[in-house]
Short mmCIF file of C-alpha atoms in Angstrom, two decimals:
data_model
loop_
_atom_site.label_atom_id
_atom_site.label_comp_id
_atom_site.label_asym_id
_atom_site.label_seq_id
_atom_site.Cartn_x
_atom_site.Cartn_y
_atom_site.Cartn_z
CA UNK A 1 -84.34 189.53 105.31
CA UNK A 2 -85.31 186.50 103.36
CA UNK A 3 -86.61 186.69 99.61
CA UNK A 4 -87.85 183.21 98.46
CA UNK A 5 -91.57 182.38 99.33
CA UNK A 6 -92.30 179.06 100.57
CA UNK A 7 -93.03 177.55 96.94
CA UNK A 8 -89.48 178.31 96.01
CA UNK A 9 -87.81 177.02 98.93
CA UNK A 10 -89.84 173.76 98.85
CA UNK A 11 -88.65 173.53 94.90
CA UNK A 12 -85.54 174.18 95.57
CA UNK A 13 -85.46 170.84 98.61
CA UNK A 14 -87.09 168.54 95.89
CA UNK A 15 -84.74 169.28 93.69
CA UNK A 16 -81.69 168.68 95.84
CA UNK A 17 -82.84 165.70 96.80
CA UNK A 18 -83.29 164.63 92.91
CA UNK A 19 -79.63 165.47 92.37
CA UNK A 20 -78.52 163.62 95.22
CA UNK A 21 -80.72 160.55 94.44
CA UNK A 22 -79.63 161.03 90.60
CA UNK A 23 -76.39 161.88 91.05
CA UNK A 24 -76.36 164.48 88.81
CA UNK A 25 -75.73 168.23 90.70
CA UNK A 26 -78.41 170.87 89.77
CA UNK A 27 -77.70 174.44 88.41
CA UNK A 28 -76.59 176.74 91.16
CA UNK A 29 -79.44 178.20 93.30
CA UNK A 30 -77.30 181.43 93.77
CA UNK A 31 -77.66 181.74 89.87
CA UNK A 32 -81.29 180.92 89.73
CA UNK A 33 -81.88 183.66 92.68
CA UNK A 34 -79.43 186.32 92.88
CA UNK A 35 -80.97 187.74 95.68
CA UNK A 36 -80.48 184.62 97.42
CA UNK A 37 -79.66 185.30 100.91
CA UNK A 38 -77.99 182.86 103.80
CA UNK A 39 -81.31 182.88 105.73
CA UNK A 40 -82.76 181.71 102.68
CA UNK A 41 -80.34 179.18 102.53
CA UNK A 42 -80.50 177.86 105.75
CA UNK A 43 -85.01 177.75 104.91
CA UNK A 44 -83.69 175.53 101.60
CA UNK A 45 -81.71 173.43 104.02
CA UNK A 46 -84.30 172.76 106.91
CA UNK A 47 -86.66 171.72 103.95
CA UNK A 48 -84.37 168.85 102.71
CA UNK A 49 -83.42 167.72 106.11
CA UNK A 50 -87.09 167.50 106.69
CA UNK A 51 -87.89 165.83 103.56
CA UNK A 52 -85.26 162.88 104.44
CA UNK A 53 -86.58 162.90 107.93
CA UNK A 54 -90.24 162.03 106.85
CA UNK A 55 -88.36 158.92 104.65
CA UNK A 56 -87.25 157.49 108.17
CA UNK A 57 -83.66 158.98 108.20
CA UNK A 58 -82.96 160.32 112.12
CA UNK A 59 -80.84 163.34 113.08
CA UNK A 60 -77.65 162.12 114.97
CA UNK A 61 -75.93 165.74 115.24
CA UNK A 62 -74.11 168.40 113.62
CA UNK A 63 -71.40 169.63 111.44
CA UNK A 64 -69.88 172.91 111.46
CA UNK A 65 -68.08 174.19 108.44
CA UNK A 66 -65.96 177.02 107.00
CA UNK A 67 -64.40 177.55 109.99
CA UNK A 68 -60.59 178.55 108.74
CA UNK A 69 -60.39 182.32 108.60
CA UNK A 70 -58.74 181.50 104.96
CA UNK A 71 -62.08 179.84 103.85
CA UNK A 72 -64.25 182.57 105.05
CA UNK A 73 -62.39 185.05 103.59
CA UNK A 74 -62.07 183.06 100.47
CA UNK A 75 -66.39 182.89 100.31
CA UNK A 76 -66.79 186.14 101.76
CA UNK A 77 -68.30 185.72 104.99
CA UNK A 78 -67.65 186.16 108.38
CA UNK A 79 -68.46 183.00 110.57
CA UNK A 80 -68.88 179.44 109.90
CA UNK A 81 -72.18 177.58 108.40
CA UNK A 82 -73.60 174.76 109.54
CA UNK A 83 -75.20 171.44 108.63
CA UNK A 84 -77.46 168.63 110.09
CA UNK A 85 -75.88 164.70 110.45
CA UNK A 86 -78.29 162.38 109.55
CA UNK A 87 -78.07 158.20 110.45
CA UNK A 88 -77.51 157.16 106.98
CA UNK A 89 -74.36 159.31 106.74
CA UNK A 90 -72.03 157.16 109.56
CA UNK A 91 -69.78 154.36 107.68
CA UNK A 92 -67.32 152.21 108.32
CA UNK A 93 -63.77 151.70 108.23
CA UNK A 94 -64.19 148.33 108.18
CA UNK A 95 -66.29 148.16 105.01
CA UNK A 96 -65.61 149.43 101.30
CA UNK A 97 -67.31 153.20 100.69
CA UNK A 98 -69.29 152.79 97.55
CA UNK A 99 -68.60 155.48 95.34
CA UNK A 100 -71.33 155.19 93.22
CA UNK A 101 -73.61 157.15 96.58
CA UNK A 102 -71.42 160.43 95.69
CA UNK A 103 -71.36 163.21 92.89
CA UNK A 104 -67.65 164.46 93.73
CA UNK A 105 -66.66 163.30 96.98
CA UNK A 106 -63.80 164.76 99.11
CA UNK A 107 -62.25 163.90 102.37
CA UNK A 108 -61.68 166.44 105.73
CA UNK A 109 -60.15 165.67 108.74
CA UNK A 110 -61.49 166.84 112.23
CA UNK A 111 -62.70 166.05 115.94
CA UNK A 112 -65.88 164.09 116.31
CA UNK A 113 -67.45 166.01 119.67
CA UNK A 114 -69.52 163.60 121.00
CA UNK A 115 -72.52 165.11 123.05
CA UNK A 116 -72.54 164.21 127.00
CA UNK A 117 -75.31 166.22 128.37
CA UNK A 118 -77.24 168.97 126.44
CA UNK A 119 -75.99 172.01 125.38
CA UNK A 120 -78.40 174.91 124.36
CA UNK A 121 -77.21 178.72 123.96
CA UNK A 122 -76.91 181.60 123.99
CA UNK A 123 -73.72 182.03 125.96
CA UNK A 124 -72.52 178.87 125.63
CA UNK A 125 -68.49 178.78 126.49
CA UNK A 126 -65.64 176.77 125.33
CA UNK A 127 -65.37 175.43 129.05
CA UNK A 128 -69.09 174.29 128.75
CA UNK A 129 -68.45 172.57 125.62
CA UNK A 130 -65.60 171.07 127.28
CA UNK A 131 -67.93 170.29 130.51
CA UNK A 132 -70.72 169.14 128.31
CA UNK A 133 -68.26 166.36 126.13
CA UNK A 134 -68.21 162.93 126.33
CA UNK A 135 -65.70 162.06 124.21
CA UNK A 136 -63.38 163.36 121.54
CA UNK A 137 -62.96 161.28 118.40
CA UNK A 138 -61.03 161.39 115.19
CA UNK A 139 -62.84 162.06 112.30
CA UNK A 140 -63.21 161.93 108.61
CA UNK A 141 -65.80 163.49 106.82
CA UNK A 142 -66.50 162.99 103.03
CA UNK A 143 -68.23 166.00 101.33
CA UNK A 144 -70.18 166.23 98.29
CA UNK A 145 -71.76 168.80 95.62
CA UNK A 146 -74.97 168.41 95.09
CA UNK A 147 -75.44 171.74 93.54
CA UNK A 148 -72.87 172.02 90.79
CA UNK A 149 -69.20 173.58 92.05
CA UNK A 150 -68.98 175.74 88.99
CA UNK A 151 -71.69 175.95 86.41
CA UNK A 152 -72.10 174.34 83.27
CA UNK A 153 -73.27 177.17 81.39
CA UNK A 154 -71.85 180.44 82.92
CA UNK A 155 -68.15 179.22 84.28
CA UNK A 156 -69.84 180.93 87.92
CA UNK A 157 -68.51 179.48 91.13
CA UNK A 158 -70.93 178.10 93.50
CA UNK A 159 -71.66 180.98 96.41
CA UNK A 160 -71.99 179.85 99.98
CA UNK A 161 -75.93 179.88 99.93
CA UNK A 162 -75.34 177.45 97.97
CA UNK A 163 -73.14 175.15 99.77
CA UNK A 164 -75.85 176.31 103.20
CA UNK A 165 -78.50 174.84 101.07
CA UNK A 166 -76.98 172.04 100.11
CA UNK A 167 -76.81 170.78 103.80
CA UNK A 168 -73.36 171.76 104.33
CA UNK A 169 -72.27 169.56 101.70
CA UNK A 170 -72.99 166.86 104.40
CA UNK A 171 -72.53 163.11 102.59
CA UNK A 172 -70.41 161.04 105.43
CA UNK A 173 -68.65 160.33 108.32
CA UNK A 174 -66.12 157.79 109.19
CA UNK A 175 -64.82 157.86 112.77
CA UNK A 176 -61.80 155.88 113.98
CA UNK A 177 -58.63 155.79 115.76
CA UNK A 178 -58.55 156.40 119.97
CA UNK A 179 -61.60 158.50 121.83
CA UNK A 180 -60.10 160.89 124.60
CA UNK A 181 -61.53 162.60 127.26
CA UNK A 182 -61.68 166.54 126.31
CA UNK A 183 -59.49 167.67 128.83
CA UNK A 184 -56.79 164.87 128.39
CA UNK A 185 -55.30 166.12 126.05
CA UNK A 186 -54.73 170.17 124.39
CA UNK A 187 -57.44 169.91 122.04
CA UNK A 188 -55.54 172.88 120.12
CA UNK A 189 -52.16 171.10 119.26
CA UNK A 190 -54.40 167.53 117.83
CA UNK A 191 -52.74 167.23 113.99
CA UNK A 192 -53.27 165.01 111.63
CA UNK A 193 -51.57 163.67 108.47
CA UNK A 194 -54.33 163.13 105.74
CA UNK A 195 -52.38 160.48 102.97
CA UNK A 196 -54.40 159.56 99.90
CA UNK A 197 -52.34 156.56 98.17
CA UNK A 198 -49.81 156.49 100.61
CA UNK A 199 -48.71 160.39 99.81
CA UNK A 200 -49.34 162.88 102.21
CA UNK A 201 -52.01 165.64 100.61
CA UNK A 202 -52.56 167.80 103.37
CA UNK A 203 -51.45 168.07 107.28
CA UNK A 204 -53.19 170.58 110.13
CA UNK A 205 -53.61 171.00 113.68
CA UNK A 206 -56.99 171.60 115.22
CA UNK A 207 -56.05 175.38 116.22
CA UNK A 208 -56.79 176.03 112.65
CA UNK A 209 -60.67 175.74 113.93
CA UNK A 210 -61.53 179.24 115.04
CA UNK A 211 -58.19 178.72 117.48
CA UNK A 212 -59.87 175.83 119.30
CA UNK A 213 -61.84 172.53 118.15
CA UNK A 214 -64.54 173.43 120.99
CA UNK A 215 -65.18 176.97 119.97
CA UNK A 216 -66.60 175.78 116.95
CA UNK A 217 -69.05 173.81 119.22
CA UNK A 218 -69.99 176.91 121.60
CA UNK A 219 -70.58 178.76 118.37
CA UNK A 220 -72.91 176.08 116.96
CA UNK A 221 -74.83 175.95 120.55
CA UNK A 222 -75.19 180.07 120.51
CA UNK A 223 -76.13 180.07 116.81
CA UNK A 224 -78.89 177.13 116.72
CA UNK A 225 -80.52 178.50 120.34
CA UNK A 226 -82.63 181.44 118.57
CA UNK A 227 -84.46 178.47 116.77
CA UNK A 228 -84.70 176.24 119.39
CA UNK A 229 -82.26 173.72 118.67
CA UNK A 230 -80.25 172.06 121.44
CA UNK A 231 -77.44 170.59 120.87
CA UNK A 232 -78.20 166.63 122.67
CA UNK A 233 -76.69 164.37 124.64
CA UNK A 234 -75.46 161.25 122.22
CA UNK A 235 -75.03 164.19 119.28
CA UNK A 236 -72.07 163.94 117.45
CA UNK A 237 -70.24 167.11 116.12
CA UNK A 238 -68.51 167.65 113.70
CA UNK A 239 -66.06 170.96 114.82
CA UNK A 240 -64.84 171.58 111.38
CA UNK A 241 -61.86 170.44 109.46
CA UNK A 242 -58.23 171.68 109.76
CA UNK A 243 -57.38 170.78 106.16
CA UNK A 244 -58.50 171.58 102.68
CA UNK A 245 -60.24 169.04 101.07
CA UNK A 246 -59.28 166.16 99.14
CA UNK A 247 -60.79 164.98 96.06
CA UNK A 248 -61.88 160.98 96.14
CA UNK A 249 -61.88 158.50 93.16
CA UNK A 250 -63.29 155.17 93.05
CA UNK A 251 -60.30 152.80 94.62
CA UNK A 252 -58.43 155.41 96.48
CA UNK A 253 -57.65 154.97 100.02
CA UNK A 254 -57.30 157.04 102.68
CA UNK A 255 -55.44 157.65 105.83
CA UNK A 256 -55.38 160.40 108.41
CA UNK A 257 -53.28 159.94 111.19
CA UNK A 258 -53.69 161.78 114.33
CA UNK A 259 -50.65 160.89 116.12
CA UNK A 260 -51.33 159.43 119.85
CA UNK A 261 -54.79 159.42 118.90
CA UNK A 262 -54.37 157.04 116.34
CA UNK A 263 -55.82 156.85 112.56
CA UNK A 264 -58.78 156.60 110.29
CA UNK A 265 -58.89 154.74 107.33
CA UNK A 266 -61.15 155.47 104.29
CA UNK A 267 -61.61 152.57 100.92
CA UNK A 268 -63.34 153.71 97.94
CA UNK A 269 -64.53 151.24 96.04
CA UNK A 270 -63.83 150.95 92.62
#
């Protein structure tokens, strides 16, 4: 069931988009609409990716989020969310990340699934994801807040209708170190040591995504076929991170090493 009429969800797309232009997050939807529900959410979402889409930014794939069972239980749901990846968000290792394009950025580490031939649910399997796969790369993904974390007024955490709306809290993607082919290596036992300063924050192994980096995938496939999404060749997915995130401040640098499959490197500038 979905509660917000077309005005609202519109309204609520403009004003993301003002925040994220601004850089200055806007109240919590969740507050605003209490009755706000995660189809709702996903409406608010589709609006702003089609509002940037109509400014000349192209779709290049997916991210998939909350995919820990420790971060759904933490938000109180019971599967991941997802986001849309949009041209604008890929960056470089080999170029300084301007902080000024970020509210309060943070840094994941996952697999990059890079799309070899299409992939539409339902019934999508982790051996068609693994069929359907190019490449597997390391990843780092920054994430943002457009819609404030906690709120200014109330002390109220943020719900996750409004993370959904706010795109995932989609805002960049660095990829790096060595591409493998999926079934080269056990996808399951990939880890990676995320340092920011030279001290280790956070370590994981990809298990920690729903048991397998490529189930994340299948579920993405499965969930987006009722609206007719497919999931493309030369997409790029992101299969969720395997570490809590880490805050970023102008001038910090970070690196996430995956082992054999080598390392990303991240430079805030200052």
């Amino acid at each position: 069931m979905s509660g917000l009429s077309d005005a609202q969800v519109q309204d609520a797309a403009r004003r993301l988009h003002a925040a994220e232009q601004s850089r200055v997050p806007m109240r919590q939807l969740s507050g605003q609409y209490p009755g706000l529900t995660i189809a709702d959410a996903y409406r608010v979402q589709d609006a702003w990716v089609s509002h940037k889409l109509t400014q000349g930014r192209r779709v290049i794939g997916h991210k998939i989020g909350l995919t820990s069972r420790a971060m759904q239980q933490a938000v109180n749901i019971d599967e991941p969310d997802y986001g849309t990846l949009l041209d604008d968000m890929v960056l470089s290792e080999l170029q300084p990340i301007p902080s000024g394009r970020f509210i309060v950025p943070r840094v994941e580490v996952e697999l990059a699934f890079i799309i070899g031939k299409d992939l539409r649910g339902p019934n999508v399997t982790v051996m068609d994801v693994l069929d359907a796969t190019r490449w597997v790369v390391p990843a780092a993904e920054i994430i943002d807040a457009r819609i404030e974390r906690v709120d200014r007024e109330t002390g109220a955490t943020r719900k996750v209708t409004d993370t959904i709306s706010d795109n995932a809290a989609n805002a960049g993607i660095v990829l790096g170190g060595r591409p493998v082919r999926p079934t080269d290596v056990d996808l399951r036992w990939v880890g990676a040591l995320l340092f920011r300063n030279g001290v280790i924050e956070e370590t994981g192994v990809a298990a920690g995504v729903l048991n397998h980096p490529a189930e994340g995938v299948a579920w993405l496939a499965n969930r987006l076929a009722p609206h007719g999404v497919t999931l493309r060749a030369g997409e790029t997915v992101l299969a969720g991170s395997f570490v809590r995130p880490v805050d970023a401040a102008p001038g910090d640098i970070f690196h996430a090493d995956y082992g054999p499959l080598g390392s990303v490197t991240l430079r805030f500038a200052r």
